[in-house]
Amino acid sequence: MRSQIFFVLLILAATTLLADEGMYLYKVPPVKQVKEKYGFELTPEFLKHLQLSTARFGARGTASFVSSNGLILTNHHVGSRNIYELSTPENDLMENGFVARTLEDELKCSGLEILVPVLEEDVTDKISSDDAALRKKQIANMEKEWTDKTKLRCSVTTLYQGGKYYLYGYKIYNDVRLVFAPESSIASFGGDPDNYEYPRFCLDCALFRAYEDGKPAKVEHFLKWNVGTSSYANGNLSFVSGFPGRTERA
């Protein structure tokens, strides 16, 4: 699956979340507009931190690092396949939920990968726009060249219906373990397992952990918890980073 990472500019209103100006690639942030309209500076450091704190959960969703020791937060519906696969006839984790009291209790997810986008390059001028066969060959050669050079998993993504081509390089975590999942009746309370209807009154979340060399991964970039309510005032600025399954808003 070829995917791309975006961030979304949101304004917190009293009863709704309103997207302002749509989605943006990290390489082309609306620095001037945000500064003029909201007085907030989108610095390269801020954007890089947000990008490196964001991860692709396998081929089907977005996750975020939320601790320095590899803890990962995602939606319950995003991690549900892995939760289901870890279930046994004696213990249905989808039905009963799960919590690991210690690191030793965390359950390894077979085949799951966490991909962190550490490299992003605009390669449009290196891709043919006229010859489909040549374009395919150029992309394959570029992906191999960059993979060999960076030791990352590199792939080229088509954007704007062929108007742009971006190369992404991912750091891969392939030892990922389940830490916490609520019961599915809580995660999808109200009958909607996905997150397309609001307001929602459910616990649509799950925690996993990335491991390296058999130990919890040491992560420099992660999103910190804010347990207060002061940052959620009416009109406050917020940003969402992730991998949309599909979008025409970029």
PDB file of C-alpha atoms in Angstrom:
ATOM      1  CA  MET A   1       0.000   0.000   0.000  1.00  0.00           C
ATOM      2  CA  ARG A   2       1.320   3.420  -0.922  1.00  0.00           C
ATOM      3  CA  SER A   3       0.411   6.049   1.597  1.00  0.00           C
ATOM      4  CA  GLN A   4       1.238   9.605   2.516  1.00  0.00           C
ATOM      5  CA  ILE A   5       1.247  11.569   5.727  1.00  0.00           C
ATOM      6  CA  PHE A   6      -0.769  14.744   6.167  1.00  0.00           C
ATOM      7  CA  PHE A   7      -1.591  17.047   8.989  1.00  0.00           C
ATOM      8  CA  VAL A   8      -4.945  18.773   9.363  1.00  0.00           C
ATOM      9  CA  LEU A   9      -5.496  22.246  10.765  1.00  0.00           C
ATOM     10  CA  LEU A  10      -8.479  22.311  13.115  1.00  0.00           C
ATOM     11  CA  ILE A  11     -10.229  25.009  15.067  1.00  0.00           C
ATOM     12  CA  LEU A  12     -11.954  23.906  18.269  1.00  0.00           C
ATOM     13  CA  ALA A  13     -15.474  25.277  18.394  1.00  0.00           C
ATOM     14  CA  ALA A  14     -17.924  24.950  21.256  1.00  0.00           C
ATOM     15  CA  THR A  15     -19.786  21.925  19.893  1.00  0.00           C
ATOM     16  CA  THR A  16     -17.989  20.917  16.713  1.00  0.00           C
ATOM     17  CA  LEU A  17     -14.562  20.410  15.196  1.00  0.00           C
ATOM     18  CA  LEU A  18     -14.135  22.481  12.052  1.00  0.00           C
ATOM     19  CA  ALA A  19     -11.318  21.838   9.589  1.00  0.00           C
ATOM     20  CA  ASP A  20      -9.841  25.104   8.362  1.00  0.00           C
ATOM     21  CA  GLU A  21      -8.210  25.038   4.914  1.00  0.00           C
ATOM     22  CA  GLY A  22      -8.029  21.235   4.666  1.00  0.00           C
ATOM     23  CA  MET A  23      -4.983  18.938   4.666  1.00  0.00           C
ATOM     24  CA  TYR A  24      -1.315  19.690   4.112  1.00  0.00           C
ATOM     25  CA  LEU A  25       1.837  17.777   3.338  1.00  0.00           C
ATOM     26  CA  TYR A  26       4.604  18.378   5.832  1.00  0.00           C
ATOM     27  CA  LYS A  27       6.796  19.686   3.043  1.00  0.00           C
ATOM     28  CA  VAL A  28       4.326  22.442   2.163  1.00  0.00           C
ATOM     29  CA  PRO A  29       2.817  23.756   5.425  1.00  0.00           C
ATOM     30  CA  PRO A  30       0.686  26.947   5.417  1.00  0.00           C
ATOM     31  CA  VAL A  31       3.195  28.808   7.588  1.00  0.00           C
ATOM     32  CA  LYS A  32       2.210  32.328   6.527  1.00  0.00           C
ATOM     33  CA  GLN A  33      -1.539  31.772   6.713  1.00  0.00           C
ATOM     34  CA  VAL A  34      -1.410  30.195  10.181  1.00  0.00           C
ATOM     35  CA  LYS A  35       0.871  32.936  11.486  1.00  0.00           C
ATOM     36  CA  GLU A  36      -1.322  35.727  10.132  1.00  0.00           C
ATOM     37  CA  LYS A  37      -4.658  34.225  11.125  1.00  0.00           C
ATOM     38  CA  TYR A  38      -3.842  32.531  14.432  1.00  0.00           C
ATOM     39  CA  GLY A  39      -0.518  33.944  15.575  1.00  0.00           C
ATOM     40  CA  PHE A  40       1.029  30.469  15.706  1.00  0.00           C
ATOM     41  CA  GLU A  41       4.340  29.715  14.031  1.00  0.00           C
ATOM     42  CA  LEU A  42       4.661  26.365  12.301  1.00  0.00           C
ATOM     43  CA  THR A  43       8.388  25.930  12.849  1.00  0.00           C
ATOM     44  CA  PRO A  44      10.383  23.184  11.133  1.00  0.00           C
ATOM     45  CA  GLU A  45      11.121  21.748  14.593  1.00  0.00           C
ATOM     46  CA  PHE A  46       7.425  21.552  15.495  1.00  0.00           C
ATOM     47  CA  LEU A  47       6.499  19.901  12.214  1.00  0.00           C
ATOM     48  CA  LYS A  48       9.366  17.406  12.341  1.00  0.00           C
ATOM     49  CA  HIS A  49       8.478  16.425  15.905  1.00  0.00           C
ATOM     50  CA  LEU A  50       4.838  15.885  14.951  1.00  0.00           C
ATOM     51  CA  GLN A  51       5.787  13.881  11.869  1.00  0.00           C
ATOM     52  CA  LEU A  52       8.180  11.593  13.765  1.00  0.00           C
ATOM     53  CA  SER A  53       5.625  11.083  16.532  1.00  0.00           C
ATOM     54  CA  THR A  54       3.135   9.801  13.956  1.00  0.00           C
ATOM     55  CA  ALA A  55       3.230   6.254  12.613  1.00  0.00           C
ATOM     56  CA  ARG A  56       1.420   4.095  10.118  1.00  0.00           C
ATOM     57  CA  PHE A  57      -0.237   1.138  11.787  1.00  0.00           C
ATOM     58  CA  GLY A  58       0.326  -1.667   9.299  1.00  0.00           C
ATOM     59  CA  ALA A  59      -1.466  -0.932   6.055  1.00  0.00           C
ATOM     60  CA  ARG A  60      -4.715   0.294   7.506  1.00  0.00           C
ATOM     61  CA  GLY A  61      -4.445   3.181   9.918  1.00  0.00           C
ATOM     62  CA  THR A  62      -2.686   5.847  11.930  1.00  0.00           C
ATOM     63  CA  ALA A  63      -1.010   5.570  15.324  1.00  0.00           C
ATOM     64  CA  SER A  64       0.997   7.886  17.559  1.00  0.00           C
ATOM     65  CA  PHE A  65       3.906   7.276  19.884  1.00  0.00           C
ATOM     66  CA  VAL A  66       2.880   8.455  23.357  1.00  0.00           C
ATOM     67  CA  SER A  67       5.887   7.548  25.499  1.00  0.00           C
ATOM     68  CA  SER A  68       9.663   7.322  25.305  1.00  0.00           C
ATOM     69  CA  ASN A  69       9.559   3.550  25.715  1.00  0.00           C
ATOM     70  CA  GLY A  70       7.646   2.713  22.557  1.00  0.00           C
ATOM     71  CA  LEU A  71       4.039   2.958  23.713  1.00  0.00           C
ATOM     72  CA  ILE A  72       1.671   3.454  20.755  1.00  0.00           C
ATOM     73  CA  LEU A  73      -1.893   4.769  20.763  1.00  0.00           C
ATOM     74  CA  THR A  74      -4.357   3.982  17.985  1.00  0.00           C
ATOM     75  CA  ASN A  75      -8.071   3.397  17.507  1.00  0.00           C
ATOM     76  CA  HIS A  76      -9.585   0.154  18.714  1.00  0.00           C
ATOM     77  CA  HIS A  77     -11.076  -0.407  15.262  1.00  0.00           C
ATOM     78  CA  VAL A  78      -7.618   0.055  13.683  1.00  0.00           C
ATOM     79  CA  GLY A  79      -6.068  -2.577  15.958  1.00  0.00           C
ATOM     80  CA  SER A  80      -9.108  -4.877  16.011  1.00  0.00           C
ATOM     81  CA  ARG A  81      -7.688  -7.393  13.542  1.00  0.00           C
ATOM     82  CA  ASN A  82      -4.668  -7.949  15.758  1.00  0.00           C
ATOM     83  CA  ILE A  83      -6.809  -8.080  18.902  1.00  0.00           C
ATOM     84  CA  TYR A  84      -9.007 -10.680  17.227  1.00  0.00           C
ATOM     85  CA  GLU A  85      -5.994 -12.745  16.099  1.00  0.00           C
ATOM     86  CA  LEU A  86      -4.606 -12.781  19.662  1.00  0.00           C
ATOM     87  CA  SER A  87      -7.890 -14.140  21.014  1.00  0.00           C
ATOM     88  CA  THR A  88      -8.310 -17.784  21.968  1.00  0.00           C
ATOM     89  CA  PRO A  89     -11.372 -20.005  22.345  1.00  0.00           C
ATOM     90  CA  GLU A  90     -10.983 -19.565  26.097  1.00  0.00           C
ATOM     91  CA  ASN A  91     -10.478 -15.794  26.020  1.00  0.00           C
ATOM     92  CA  ASP A  92     -12.053 -13.609  23.365  1.00  0.00           C
ATOM     93  CA  LEU A  93     -10.093 -10.351  23.698  1.00  0.00           C
ATOM     94  CA  MET A  94     -12.554  -8.508  21.492  1.00  0.00           C
ATOM     95  CA  GLU A  95     -15.357  -9.467  23.841  1.00  0.00           C
ATOM     96  CA  ASN A  96     -13.496  -9.344  27.160  1.00  0.00           C
ATOM     97  CA  GLY A  97     -10.844  -6.686  26.574  1.00  0.00           C
ATOM     98  CA  PHE A  98      -7.199  -6.953  27.614  1.00  0.00           C
ATOM     99  CA  VAL A  99      -4.674  -5.228  29.838  1.00  0.00           C
ATOM    100  CA  ALA A 100      -1.015  -6.196  30.337  1.00  0.00           C
ATOM    101  CA  ARG A 101      -0.046  -5.615  33.967  1.00  0.00           C
ATOM    102  CA  THR A 102       3.670  -6.042  33.190  1.00  0.00           C
ATOM    103  CA  LEU A 103       5.905  -5.965  30.117  1.00  0.00           C
ATOM    104  CA  GLU A 104       6.008  -9.759  30.230  1.00  0.00           C
ATOM    105  CA  ASP A 105       2.222  -9.862  29.837  1.00  0.00           C
ATOM    106  CA  GLU A 106       2.221  -7.908  26.574  1.00  0.00           C
ATOM    107  CA  LEU A 107       1.143 -10.052  23.618  1.00  0.00           C
ATOM    108  CA  LYS A 108       3.179 -10.152  20.424  1.00  0.00           C
ATOM    109  CA  CYS A 109       1.213  -9.394  17.252  1.00  0.00           C
ATOM    110  CA  SER A 110       2.106 -11.675  14.369  1.00  0.00           C
ATOM    111  CA  GLY A 111       2.922  -9.859  11.130  1.00  0.00           C
ATOM    112  CA  LEU A 112       2.151  -6.354  12.394  1.00  0.00           C
ATOM    113  CA  GLU A 113       4.474  -3.521  11.374  1.00  0.00           C
ATOM    114  CA  ILE A 114       4.671   0.055  12.616  1.00  0.00           C
ATOM    115  CA  LEU A 115       6.090   2.443  10.011  1.00  0.00           C
ATOM    116  CA  VAL A 116       7.526   5.830  10.999  1.00  0.00           C
ATOM    117  CA  PRO A 117       8.023   8.342   8.146  1.00  0.00           C
ATOM    118  CA  VAL A 118      11.533   9.666   8.742  1.00  0.00           C
ATOM    119  CA  LEU A 119      12.190  10.729   5.140  1.00  0.00           C
ATOM    120  CA  GLU A 120      10.050  12.784   2.749  1.00  0.00           C
ATOM    121  CA  GLU A 121      11.306  13.982  -0.640  1.00  0.00           C
ATOM    122  CA  ASP A 122       9.563  15.647  -3.576  1.00  0.00           C
ATOM    123  CA  VAL A 123      10.787  13.620  -6.587  1.00  0.00           C
ATOM    124  CA  THR A 124       8.323  14.961  -9.161  1.00  0.00           C
ATOM    125  CA  ASP A 125      11.029  16.293 -11.478  1.00  0.00           C
ATOM    126  CA  LYS A 126      12.597  12.822 -11.636  1.00  0.00           C
ATOM    127  CA  ILE A 127       9.446  11.022 -12.739  1.00  0.00           C
ATOM    128  CA  SER A 128       8.171  10.926 -16.321  1.00  0.00           C
ATOM    129  CA  SER A 129       4.679  12.379 -16.689  1.00  0.00           C
ATOM    130  CA  ASP A 130       3.994  11.047 -20.188  1.00  0.00           C
ATOM    131  CA  ASP A 131       5.121   7.416 -20.460  1.00  0.00           C
ATOM    132  CA  ALA A 132       3.387   5.069 -17.983  1.00  0.00           C
ATOM    133  CA  ALA A 133       5.800   2.183 -18.534  1.00  0.00           C
ATOM    134  CA  LEU A 134       8.823   4.441 -18.115  1.00  0.00           C
ATOM    135  CA  ARG A 135       7.277   6.028 -15.050  1.00  0.00           C
ATOM    136  CA  LYS A 136       6.760   2.622 -13.434  1.00  0.00           C
ATOM    137  CA  LYS A 137      10.372   1.672 -14.118  1.00  0.00           C
ATOM    138  CA  GLN A 138      11.680   4.994 -12.783  1.00  0.00           C
ATOM    139  CA  ILE A 139       9.696   4.582  -9.565  1.00  0.00           C
ATOM    140  CA  ALA A 140      10.919   1.015  -9.032  1.00  0.00           C
ATOM    141  CA  ASN A 141      14.550   2.024  -9.621  1.00  0.00           C
ATOM    142  CA  MET A 142      14.212   5.030  -7.325  1.00  0.00           C
ATOM    143  CA  GLU A 143      12.676   2.981  -4.517  1.00  0.00           C
ATOM    144  CA  LYS A 144      15.481   0.413  -4.722  1.00  0.00           C
ATOM    145  CA  GLU A 145      18.186   3.078  -4.896  1.00  0.00           C
ATOM    146  CA  TRP A 146      16.877   4.959  -1.863  1.00  0.00           C
ATOM    147  CA  THR A 147      16.221   1.789   0.107  1.00  0.00           C
ATOM    148  CA  ASP A 148      19.802   0.622  -0.483  1.00  0.00           C
ATOM    149  CA  LYS A 149      21.181   4.070   0.365  1.00  0.00           C
ATOM    150  CA  THR A 150      19.152   4.840   3.488  1.00  0.00           C
ATOM    151  CA  LYS A 151      18.392   1.322   4.805  1.00  0.00           C
ATOM    152  CA  LEU A 152      14.803   2.520   5.193  1.00  0.00           C
ATOM    153  CA  ARG A 153      11.771   1.082   3.436  1.00  0.00           C
ATOM    154  CA  CYS A 154      11.265   3.594   0.645  1.00  0.00           C
ATOM    155  CA  SER A 155       8.239   4.010  -1.593  1.00  0.00           C
ATOM    156  CA  VAL A 156       7.022   6.633  -4.036  1.00  0.00           C
ATOM    157  CA  THR A 157       3.479   7.957  -3.636  1.00  0.00           C
ATOM    158  CA  THR A 158       1.399   9.608  -6.353  1.00  0.00           C
ATOM    159  CA  LEU A 159      -0.295  12.823  -5.198  1.00  0.00           C
ATOM    160  CA  TYR A 160      -2.771  15.212  -6.814  1.00  0.00           C
ATOM    161  CA  GLN A 161      -3.669  12.595  -9.443  1.00  0.00           C
ATOM    162  CA  GLY A 162      -0.139  12.587 -10.821  1.00  0.00           C
ATOM    163  CA  GLY A 163       0.625  16.253 -10.250  1.00  0.00           C
ATOM    164  CA  LYS A 164       3.240  15.398  -7.628  1.00  0.00           C
ATOM    165  CA  TYR A 165       5.344  12.391  -6.641  1.00  0.00           C
ATOM    166  CA  TYR A 166       6.789  12.052  -3.158  1.00  0.00           C
ATOM    167  CA  LEU A 167       9.268   9.509  -1.902  1.00  0.00           C
ATOM    168  CA  TYR A 168       8.793   8.366   1.699  1.00  0.00           C
ATOM    169  CA  GLY A 169      11.318   6.453   3.768  1.00  0.00           C
ATOM    170  CA  TYR A 170      10.024   4.497   6.765  1.00  0.00           C
ATOM    171  CA  LYS A 171      11.721   3.153   9.857  1.00  0.00           C
ATOM    172  CA  ILE A 172      10.095  -0.217  10.550  1.00  0.00           C
ATOM    173  CA  TYR A 173       9.180  -1.791  13.875  1.00  0.00           C
ATOM    174  CA  ASN A 174       8.151  -5.404  13.315  1.00  0.00           C
ATOM    175  CA  ASP A 175       8.049  -6.521  16.943  1.00  0.00           C
ATOM    176  CA  VAL A 176       4.818  -4.977  18.175  1.00  0.00           C
ATOM    177  CA  ARG A 177       2.844  -6.112  21.224  1.00  0.00           C
ATOM    178  CA  LEU A 178      -0.644  -5.489  22.537  1.00  0.00           C
ATOM    179  CA  VAL A 179      -0.743  -3.598  25.845  1.00  0.00           C
ATOM    180  CA  PHE A 180      -4.388  -2.607  26.326  1.00  0.00           C
ATOM    181  CA  ALA A 181      -7.729  -2.916  24.581  1.00  0.00           C
ATOM    182  CA  PRO A 182     -11.208  -2.241  25.986  1.00  0.00           C
ATOM    183  CA  GLU A 183     -14.136  -4.537  25.362  1.00  0.00           C
ATOM    184  CA  SER A 184     -15.578  -4.047  21.881  1.00  0.00           C
ATOM    185  CA  SER A 185     -18.936  -3.123  23.429  1.00  0.00           C
ATOM    186  CA  ILE A 186     -17.221  -0.092  24.992  1.00  0.00           C
ATOM    187  CA  ALA A 187     -14.962   0.659  22.020  1.00  0.00           C
ATOM    188  CA  SER A 188     -17.953   0.827  19.652  1.00  0.00           C
ATOM    189  CA  PHE A 189     -20.617   1.934  22.105  1.00  0.00           C
ATOM    190  CA  GLY A 190     -23.579   3.281  20.159  1.00  0.00           C
ATOM    191  CA  GLY A 191     -23.110   0.855  17.298  1.00  0.00           C
ATOM    192  CA  ASP A 192     -20.495   2.645  15.177  1.00  0.00           C
ATOM    193  CA  PRO A 193     -17.097   0.882  15.259  1.00  0.00           C
ATOM    194  CA  ASP A 194     -15.434   3.558  13.109  1.00  0.00           C
ATOM    195  CA  ASN A 195     -15.022   7.279  13.757  1.00  0.00           C
ATOM    196  CA  TYR A 196     -17.159   9.013  11.163  1.00  0.00           C
ATOM    197  CA  GLU A 197     -20.021  10.108  13.396  1.00  0.00           C
ATOM    198  CA  TYR A 198     -19.901  12.703  16.177  1.00  0.00           C
ATOM    199  CA  PRO A 199     -20.420  13.134  19.016  1.00  0.00           C
ATOM    200  CA  ARG A 200     -19.247   9.687  20.100  1.00  0.00           C
ATOM    201  CA  PHE A 201     -19.434   8.362  23.642  1.00  0.00           C
ATOM    202  CA  CYS A 202     -17.083   5.391  23.505  1.00  0.00           C
ATOM    203  CA  LEU A 203     -13.530   4.280  24.218  1.00  0.00           C
ATOM    204  CA  ASP A 204     -12.289   3.744  20.671  1.00  0.00           C
ATOM    205  CA  CYS A 205      -8.631   3.245  21.567  1.00  0.00           C
ATOM    206  CA  ALA A 206      -5.965   0.590  21.987  1.00  0.00           C
ATOM    207  CA  LEU A 207      -2.384   0.646  23.206  1.00  0.00           C
ATOM    208  CA  PHE A 208       0.471  -1.291  21.632  1.00  0.00           C
ATOM    209  CA  ARG A 209       4.233  -1.156  22.164  1.00  0.00           C
ATOM    210  CA  ALA A 210       7.101  -1.236  19.684  1.00  0.00           C
ATOM    211  CA  TYR A 211      10.100  -3.373  20.590  1.00  0.00           C
ATOM    212  CA  GLU A 212      13.685  -3.438  19.325  1.00  0.00           C
ATOM    213  CA  ASP A 213      16.078  -6.280  20.097  1.00  0.00           C
ATOM    214  CA  GLY A 214      13.537  -7.745  22.475  1.00  0.00           C
ATOM    215  CA  LYS A 215      13.251  -4.581  24.564  1.00  0.00           C
ATOM    216  CA  PRO A 216      10.798  -1.644  24.499  1.00  0.00           C
ATOM    217  CA  ALA A 217      11.923   0.749  21.781  1.00  0.00           C
ATOM    218  CA  LYS A 218      13.609   3.953  22.909  1.00  0.00           C
ATOM    219  CA  VAL A 219      11.744   6.735  21.137  1.00  0.00           C
ATOM    220  CA  GLU A 220      12.885  10.350  21.006  1.00  0.00           C
ATOM    221  CA  HIS A 221       9.748  11.829  19.453  1.00  0.00           C
ATOM    222  CA  PHE A 222       6.356  11.173  21.045  1.00  0.00           C
ATOM    223  CA  LEU A 223       3.185  13.076  21.903  1.00  0.00           C
ATOM    224  CA  LYS A 224       2.748  13.946  25.552  1.00  0.00           C
ATOM    225  CA  TRP A 225      -0.493  13.488  27.432  1.00  0.00           C
ATOM    226  CA  ASN A 226      -2.421  16.567  28.463  1.00  0.00           C
ATOM    227  CA  VAL A 227      -4.749  15.542  31.274  1.00  0.00           C
ATOM    228  CA  GLY A 228      -6.084  19.041  31.879  1.00  0.00           C
ATOM    229  CA  THR A 229      -8.952  20.757  30.120  1.00  0.00           C
ATOM    230  CA  SER A 230      -7.485  24.234  29.702  1.00  0.00           C
ATOM    231  CA  SER A 231      -6.238  23.537  26.165  1.00  0.00           C
ATOM    232  CA  TYR A 232      -9.722  22.630  24.899  1.00  0.00           C
ATOM    233  CA  ALA A 233     -11.294  26.071  25.131  1.00  0.00           C
ATOM    234  CA  ASN A 234     -13.583  27.365  22.415  1.00  0.00           C
ATOM    235  CA  GLY A 235     -11.628  28.665  19.421  1.00  0.00           C
ATOM    236  CA  ASN A 236      -8.310  27.030  20.280  1.00  0.00           C
ATOM    237  CA  LEU A 237      -6.015  25.786  17.548  1.00  0.00           C
ATOM    238  CA  SER A 238      -5.340  22.072  17.144  1.00  0.00           C
ATOM    239  CA  PHE A 239      -3.478  19.855  14.685  1.00  0.00           C
ATOM    240  CA  VAL A 240      -4.113  16.268  13.624  1.00  0.00           C
ATOM    241  CA  SER A 241      -1.414  14.189  11.929  1.00  0.00           C
ATOM    242  CA  GLY A 242      -1.975  10.938  10.112  1.00  0.00           C
ATOM    243  CA  PHE A 243      -2.381   8.669   7.097  1.00  0.00           C
ATOM    244  CA  PRO A 244      -5.832   9.041   5.538  1.00  0.00           C
ATOM    245  CA  GLY A 245      -7.049   5.914   3.794  1.00  0.00           C
ATOM    246  CA  ARG A 246      -8.079   8.123   0.904  1.00  0.00           C
ATOM    247  CA  THR A 247      -8.708  11.805   0.484  1.00  0.00           C
ATOM    248  CA  GLU A 248      -9.312  14.427  -2.160  1.00  0.00           C
ATOM    249  CA  ARG A 249      -8.764  17.326   0.246  1.00  0.00           C
ATOM    250  CA  ALA A 250      -5.007  17.696  -0.156  1.00  0.00           C
TER     251      ALA A 250
END
